[in-house]
Amino acid sequence: MSESGKSAPAATAAEEARRLEELRGYGILDTLPEQAYDDITLLASQICDCPIALVSLIDDDRQWFKSRVGLDATETPRDLAFCAHAILEPDQLLMVPDATRDKRFASNPLVTADPMIRFYAGAPLRTSAGHALGTLCVIDRVARELEPDQIRALEALSRQVMAQLELRKSLARLERHVAQRRQYERRLEKYQQELEEANARLAEESVTDPLTGLRNRRALDARLASEGERARRYSLPLALVLLDVDFFKAYNDSFGHPTGDRVLEQLAGILMAMRRTGDFVARHGGEEFALLVTNTGLEGARFAAERLRRAVEEAEWPHRPVTVSLGVAVLEPGMSDSQLMAAADDALYRAKQEGRNRVCAAGVDASPATPRRR
C-alpha cells in the first residue's frame, strides 16, 4: 500500500508497451456494459461503503470504465487518473485516505472539482504476466480508510474481475478456434468435393472414347454383363449390333486420318441420334461400333440395324460416300456374353464377306464359315 506523498516507480517504455499489448489482447476496451462486471462494482461499493466503484482500465492516453457505480463519465484523461498511479505497483492496493493532503492528487481537477474525490482505494487488475491492466477501485467524497476485511474483499473482487477477463479471452480464443475449424472443415469439404469430381472425371474418362465421346469397349463389356444378367433373370430379349465402316483404311489412306476421324465422329452422332431410350452405343474399337438393343428380339434388332445402315448411306460425307456393314445377334438360352459378342462379330464378318453395306443376322441364312480377311 502506497502512503500519501510517496512516489511510485515509473514504468519503462518497454514494460508499458507490453502492458498495453496485453490489455488490448483481452478485446475489452470500448465494449458494452456486462452484468458480470456491474455485479462486481455493486458489491465493491456496498462492501466498502463507498458511493463510487469502478472497473477502470488504463489505455495509452485515457482511463476507460468497463463498469461504474455512482459516476456518469465513461472515461477520463489518463494523466488525471488515480488508477494510473495504482498500476505502477501491480502487487499492491493503492489507498489514498485524503487526496487533498496527497501531493500527487491535491491539485487534480477530479479532487478540486466534481466528483470531489477525497478517498480512493484501487486494487490492481493483475495478469499472470505481472502487468496491471487497471484497477477495481472505490471512491468517496469524504476522507477515510478501509478496514482490513474491506481491503481483502476489494482485492478478492479484483481477482474476480480478472477471472471474467480471462474467461472472455478464453471464449474469444475458443471462438477463433471454432471459426478456424469451420474454415478448415469448409476447405476439407471443398477438397473432398474436388477429389470426388476429379475421381468422377477419371472414372468417366476411363469408360469414354476420347475421339467420339461414346462409351468405350470397357464400358460396353460392363453394360453387356449387366444387361445380359437382367435378360437371363427376367427372360427378356437382348440383341447386339456390331457396325464396321466399309473400306475405312482406304478412306484414311486417301484423305488422311483427320478426315477419317471426322467420319467416325459423324457416325457416332448418327448412332446417338437414332438409338432408342435404354439402348447403349459404344465405340468397339477402330472403325467398329456397337449398339446394345434392350428388350428387342431378332427382327426388331435387324430393323434397327437396317435403319442405321440406310441413314449412313444417305448422309453427306466428306469427299465420297460412306457405308457400313452390320452384324446382329440375340442372346439365346444358355449363351454367355462372350458368345453373344462372338455371334454378332461372325454376322458382321459375313456382312462384309457378302459385299458390305448390308445387315446380316447370326443364325439366319448363314453360309459355311470361311477364313476372315477384313
XYZ file of C-alpha atoms in Angstrom:
374
model
C 0.000 0.000 0.000
C 1.448 3.389 -1.003
C 1.475 6.059 1.624
C 0.432 9.651 0.957
C 3.198 11.553 -0.716
C 5.295 8.525 -1.592
C 6.055 8.330 -5.308
C 5.676 5.008 -7.144
C 8.309 3.734 -9.551
C 7.761 4.744 -13.165
C 7.247 2.012 -15.772
C 9.778 1.757 -18.572
C 8.629 2.341 -22.138
C 9.178 -1.342 -22.987
C 7.144 -2.535 -19.992
C 4.343 -0.106 -20.817
C 4.280 -1.288 -24.430
C 3.956 -4.905 -23.268
C 1.247 -3.918 -20.770
C -0.786 -2.131 -23.446
C -0.361 -5.054 -25.819
C -1.667 -7.428 -23.175
C -4.571 -5.108 -22.338
C -5.660 -4.946 -25.972
C -5.322 -8.695 -26.237
C -8.372 -9.046 -23.982
C -10.569 -7.215 -26.514
C -12.393 -5.458 -23.690
C -11.883 -1.764 -24.446
C -14.995 0.123 -25.613
C -17.259 -2.898 -25.206
C -20.839 -2.630 -23.984
C -21.746 -2.974 -20.280
C -21.940 -6.533 -18.963
C -23.820 -7.787 -15.936
C -20.878 -9.772 -14.549
C -18.722 -6.636 -14.170
C -21.631 -4.499 -12.953
C -22.326 -7.043 -10.209
C -18.728 -6.802 -9.019
C -18.686 -2.983 -8.863
C -22.017 -3.056 -6.994
C -20.569 -5.459 -4.425
C -17.402 -3.381 -4.092
C -19.445 -0.234 -3.484
C -21.578 -1.921 -0.822
C -18.781 -3.817 0.943
C -16.525 -0.774 1.105
C -19.466 1.567 1.830
C -18.387 3.933 -0.970
C -20.738 5.803 -3.338
C -18.472 5.245 -6.340
C -16.965 1.986 -7.605
C -15.260 1.447 -10.948
C -13.660 -1.208 -13.110
C -11.045 1.066 -14.624
C -8.706 0.141 -17.486
C -5.698 2.307 -18.295
C -5.256 2.772 -22.025
C -2.483 4.685 -23.768
C -3.894 8.162 -23.035
C -7.143 7.567 -21.164
C -8.790 5.798 -18.264
C -11.830 3.862 -19.542
C -14.509 2.388 -17.283
C -15.810 -1.067 -18.128
C -18.258 -0.800 -15.243
C -19.207 2.053 -12.941
C -21.422 2.776 -9.959
C -22.136 6.374 -8.881
C -20.353 8.051 -11.799
C -21.738 9.211 -15.150
C -18.452 9.588 -17.013
C -17.277 6.663 -19.166
C -13.623 7.730 -19.288
C -11.162 10.406 -18.153
C -7.739 11.517 -19.362
C -5.008 9.186 -18.161
C -2.989 11.999 -16.602
C -5.877 12.681 -14.181
C -6.478 9.036 -13.254
C -5.687 7.812 -9.752
C -5.597 4.334 -11.284
C -2.685 5.353 -13.491
C -0.674 5.538 -10.284
C -2.114 2.313 -8.877
C -0.947 0.218 -11.831
C 2.659 1.200 -11.222
C 2.695 -1.201 -8.254
C 0.730 -4.224 -9.576
C 1.206 -6.247 -6.384
C -0.234 -3.667 -4.000
C -3.554 -1.993 -3.361
C -3.209 1.788 -3.563
C -5.143 3.651 -0.875
C -5.326 7.436 -0.676
C -7.069 8.402 2.630
C -7.290 12.117 1.800
C -6.450 13.289 -1.711
C -6.272 16.924 -0.628
C -3.282 16.007 1.570
C -1.524 13.911 -1.108
C 0.827 15.976 -3.255
C 0.180 13.669 -6.240
C -3.540 14.482 -6.294
C -4.164 17.677 -4.322
C -4.398 19.842 -7.458
C -6.127 17.189 -9.588
C -9.357 18.584 -11.165
C -11.138 15.412 -10.021
C -10.273 16.486 -6.467
C -10.775 20.225 -6.719
C -13.996 19.888 -8.764
C -16.700 17.309 -9.416
C -16.704 14.485 -8.382
C -14.693 15.970 -5.473
C -12.634 12.868 -4.736
C -11.273 12.644 -1.209
C -10.808 8.946 -0.617
C -9.547 6.401 -3.184
C -8.645 2.706 -2.965
C -7.692 0.716 -6.037
C -6.839 -2.990 -6.280
C -4.780 -3.609 -9.450
C -6.155 -5.958 -12.103
C -3.007 -8.029 -12.406
C -2.373 -10.502 -15.221
C -0.379 -13.710 -14.925
C 2.475 -11.884 -16.672
C 2.551 -9.356 -13.842
C 1.043 -6.400 -15.706
C -1.699 -4.260 -14.163
C -4.384 -3.526 -16.746
C -6.225 -1.150 -14.438
C -7.992 -1.412 -11.110
C -11.157 -2.239 -9.293
C -11.448 0.937 -7.262
C -13.787 2.566 -4.779
C -14.071 6.322 -4.250
C -15.639 8.514 -1.574
C -16.179 12.219 -1.204
C -15.003 12.176 2.383
C -11.591 11.314 3.763
C -11.411 7.834 5.278
C -9.692 4.446 5.202
C -10.815 0.871 4.571
C -10.970 -1.761 7.257
C -8.701 -4.821 6.751
C -11.718 -7.004 5.852
C -12.807 -4.457 3.246
C -9.315 -4.391 1.754
C -9.286 -8.184 1.484
C -12.764 -8.143 -0.086
C -11.761 -5.469 -2.620
C -8.680 -7.490 -3.590
C -10.781 -10.650 -3.885
C -13.256 -8.849 -6.116
C -10.405 -7.544 -8.283
C -9.365 -11.152 -8.843
C -12.926 -11.895 -9.931
C -12.686 -9.078 -12.469
C -9.525 -10.714 -13.820
C -11.298 -14.083 -13.874
C -14.011 -12.517 -16.043
C -11.394 -11.001 -18.329
C -9.585 -14.319 -18.650
C -12.870 -16.085 -19.349
C -13.649 -13.535 -22.026
C -10.222 -14.060 -23.560
C -10.617 -17.837 -23.450
C -14.038 -17.643 -25.075
C -12.669 -15.374 -27.791
C -9.811 -17.834 -28.344
C -12.290 -20.706 -28.463
C -14.468 -18.836 -30.936
C -11.419 -18.236 -33.122
C -10.524 -21.914 -32.929
C -14.098 -22.874 -33.799
C -14.076 -20.419 -36.702
C -10.721 -21.776 -37.859
C -12.026 -25.324 -37.538
C -15.113 -24.450 -39.531
C -12.934 -22.801 -42.141
C -10.731 -25.889 -42.199
C -13.794 -28.121 -42.477
C -15.100 -25.995 -45.361
C -11.733 -26.272 -47.090
C -11.707 -30.003 -46.396
C -15.213 -30.338 -47.825
C -14.119 -28.341 -50.862
C -11.032 -30.524 -51.328
C -13.186 -33.639 -50.857
C -15.639 -32.378 -53.448
C -12.807 -31.549 -55.835
C -11.323 -35.000 -55.232
C -14.668 -36.665 -55.872
C -15.135 -34.593 -59.006
C -11.615 -35.487 -60.157
C -12.263 -39.164 -59.465
C -15.568 -38.916 -61.317
C -13.787 -37.315 -64.269
C -11.159 -40.034 -64.213
C -13.847 -42.697 -63.995
C -15.706 -41.059 -66.872
C -12.548 -40.810 -68.932
C -11.777 -44.473 -68.279
C -15.023 -45.523 -69.976
C -15.226 -42.797 -72.639
C -13.751 -42.814 -76.130
C -11.851 -39.505 -76.412
C -12.497 -39.042 -80.148
C -16.224 -39.681 -80.430
C -17.361 -39.140 -76.856
C -19.099 -42.526 -76.933
C -18.578 -45.201 -74.312
C -15.556 -47.404 -74.985
C -15.004 -51.166 -75.104
C -14.538 -51.318 -71.329
C -17.913 -49.666 -70.763
C -19.513 -51.922 -73.370
C -18.299 -55.063 -71.625
C -19.662 -53.820 -68.290
C -23.033 -52.845 -69.780
C -23.308 -56.130 -71.675
C -22.663 -58.020 -68.432
C -25.400 -56.143 -66.536
C -27.941 -56.264 -69.361
C -27.150 -59.928 -70.008
C -27.749 -60.776 -66.363
C -31.039 -58.862 -66.349
C -32.204 -60.533 -69.591
C -31.446 -64.010 -68.250
C -33.049 -63.376 -64.855
C -36.305 -61.998 -66.266
C -36.334 -63.873 -69.604
C -36.105 -60.627 -71.578
C -34.847 -60.322 -75.169
C -31.465 -58.695 -75.749
C -29.725 -58.003 -79.037
C -26.268 -56.808 -80.007
C -25.439 -54.979 -83.230
C -21.820 -54.565 -84.350
C -21.135 -51.999 -87.060
C -17.985 -51.525 -89.136
C -17.145 -48.727 -91.618
C -16.563 -50.201 -95.054
C -13.095 -49.729 -96.588
C -12.120 -47.331 -93.833
C -8.380 -47.968 -94.201
C -8.563 -46.960 -97.851
C -10.525 -43.838 -96.846
C -7.823 -42.867 -94.361
C -5.067 -43.555 -96.865
C -6.791 -41.413 -99.483
C -7.978 -38.441 -97.440
C -5.875 -38.525 -94.268
C -6.506 -39.515 -90.702
C -8.011 -36.163 -89.615
C -10.741 -36.604 -92.242
C -11.190 -40.202 -91.139
C -11.616 -39.002 -87.560
C -14.368 -36.633 -88.684
C -16.143 -39.572 -90.312
C -16.013 -41.515 -87.065
C -17.322 -38.507 -85.118
C -20.177 -38.015 -87.581
C -21.035 -41.707 -87.458
C -21.119 -41.558 -83.642
C -23.579 -38.667 -83.901
C -25.862 -40.686 -86.209
C -25.801 -43.649 -83.815
C -26.655 -41.498 -80.805
C -29.436 -39.696 -82.670
C -31.096 -42.925 -83.771
C -30.794 -45.025 -80.622
C -33.856 -45.664 -78.518
C -34.115 -44.843 -74.834
C -32.450 -47.669 -72.974
C -30.172 -48.685 -75.858
C -26.426 -48.411 -75.416
C -23.944 -47.124 -78.003
C -20.175 -47.642 -77.796
C -17.075 -47.494 -79.928
C -15.936 -51.086 -80.048
C -12.513 -50.200 -81.413
C -11.015 -48.627 -84.518
C -13.801 -48.066 -87.042
C -16.101 -50.567 -85.312
C -19.102 -49.563 -83.170
C -21.628 -51.465 -81.059
C -25.308 -50.978 -80.313
C -26.822 -52.942 -77.431
C -30.569 -53.144 -78.061
C -32.592 -53.961 -74.929
C -35.995 -55.633 -74.776
C -35.794 -56.416 -78.501
C -35.702 -59.691 -80.396
C -34.005 -60.545 -83.649
C -36.470 -58.896 -86.033
C -36.579 -55.658 -84.094
C -32.772 -55.541 -83.902
C -32.479 -56.248 -87.651
C -34.931 -53.437 -88.345
C -32.927 -51.022 -86.153
C -29.701 -52.087 -87.873
C -31.208 -51.562 -91.325
C -32.356 -48.061 -90.355
C -28.815 -47.278 -89.280
C -27.327 -48.661 -92.463
C -29.684 -46.590 -94.577
C -29.093 -43.409 -92.537
C -25.327 -43.751 -93.019
C -25.685 -44.427 -96.720
C -27.914 -41.369 -97.212
C -25.824 -38.971 -95.108
C -23.461 -36.423 -96.647
C -19.804 -37.279 -96.087
C -16.560 -35.501 -96.909
C -15.011 -36.499 -100.259
C -17.033 -39.647 -101.001
C -19.981 -41.716 -99.702
C -19.513 -43.844 -96.605
C -21.284 -47.118 -95.918
C -21.294 -49.575 -93.053
C -21.715 -53.295 -92.567
C -23.682 -54.573 -89.594
C -23.934 -57.872 -87.735
C -26.841 -58.699 -85.457
C -27.112 -61.377 -82.785
C -29.595 -62.092 -79.999
C -28.989 -63.653 -76.617
C -30.106 -67.271 -76.822
C -30.819 -69.539 -73.831
C -27.583 -70.812 -72.360
C -25.500 -68.250 -74.304
C -22.782 -66.326 -72.462
C -21.950 -62.670 -73.019
C -18.785 -63.570 -74.878
C -20.738 -65.969 -77.090
C -23.250 -63.195 -77.894
C -20.339 -60.922 -78.841
C -18.792 -63.660 -80.990
C -22.124 -64.335 -82.736
C -22.545 -60.620 -83.592
C -18.942 -60.496 -84.782
C -19.478 -63.553 -87.020
C -22.582 -61.936 -88.510
C -20.626 -58.698 -89.125
C -17.865 -60.639 -90.843
C -20.439 -62.328 -93.044
C -21.956 -58.943 -93.980
C -18.542 -57.740 -95.111
C -17.782 -61.005 -96.879
C -21.053 -60.835 -98.792
C -20.351 -57.423 -100.253
C -20.560 -54.886 -97.390
C -23.183 -52.148 -96.895
C -25.631 -54.694 -95.560
C -27.072 -56.263 -92.414
C -26.551 -59.910 -91.522
C -28.020 -61.724 -88.542
C -26.417 -64.579 -86.677
C -28.077 -67.923 -87.425
C -30.077 -66.529 -90.349
C -29.073 -67.620 -93.838
C -25.587 -68.239 -92.560
C -23.156 -69.759 -95.063
C -20.306 -72.050 -94.005
C -17.559 -70.224 -92.180
C -14.543 -69.117 -94.211
C -11.246 -67.612 -93.147
C -11.602 -63.945 -92.198
C -9.936 -61.205 -94.163
C -11.032 -57.760 -93.108
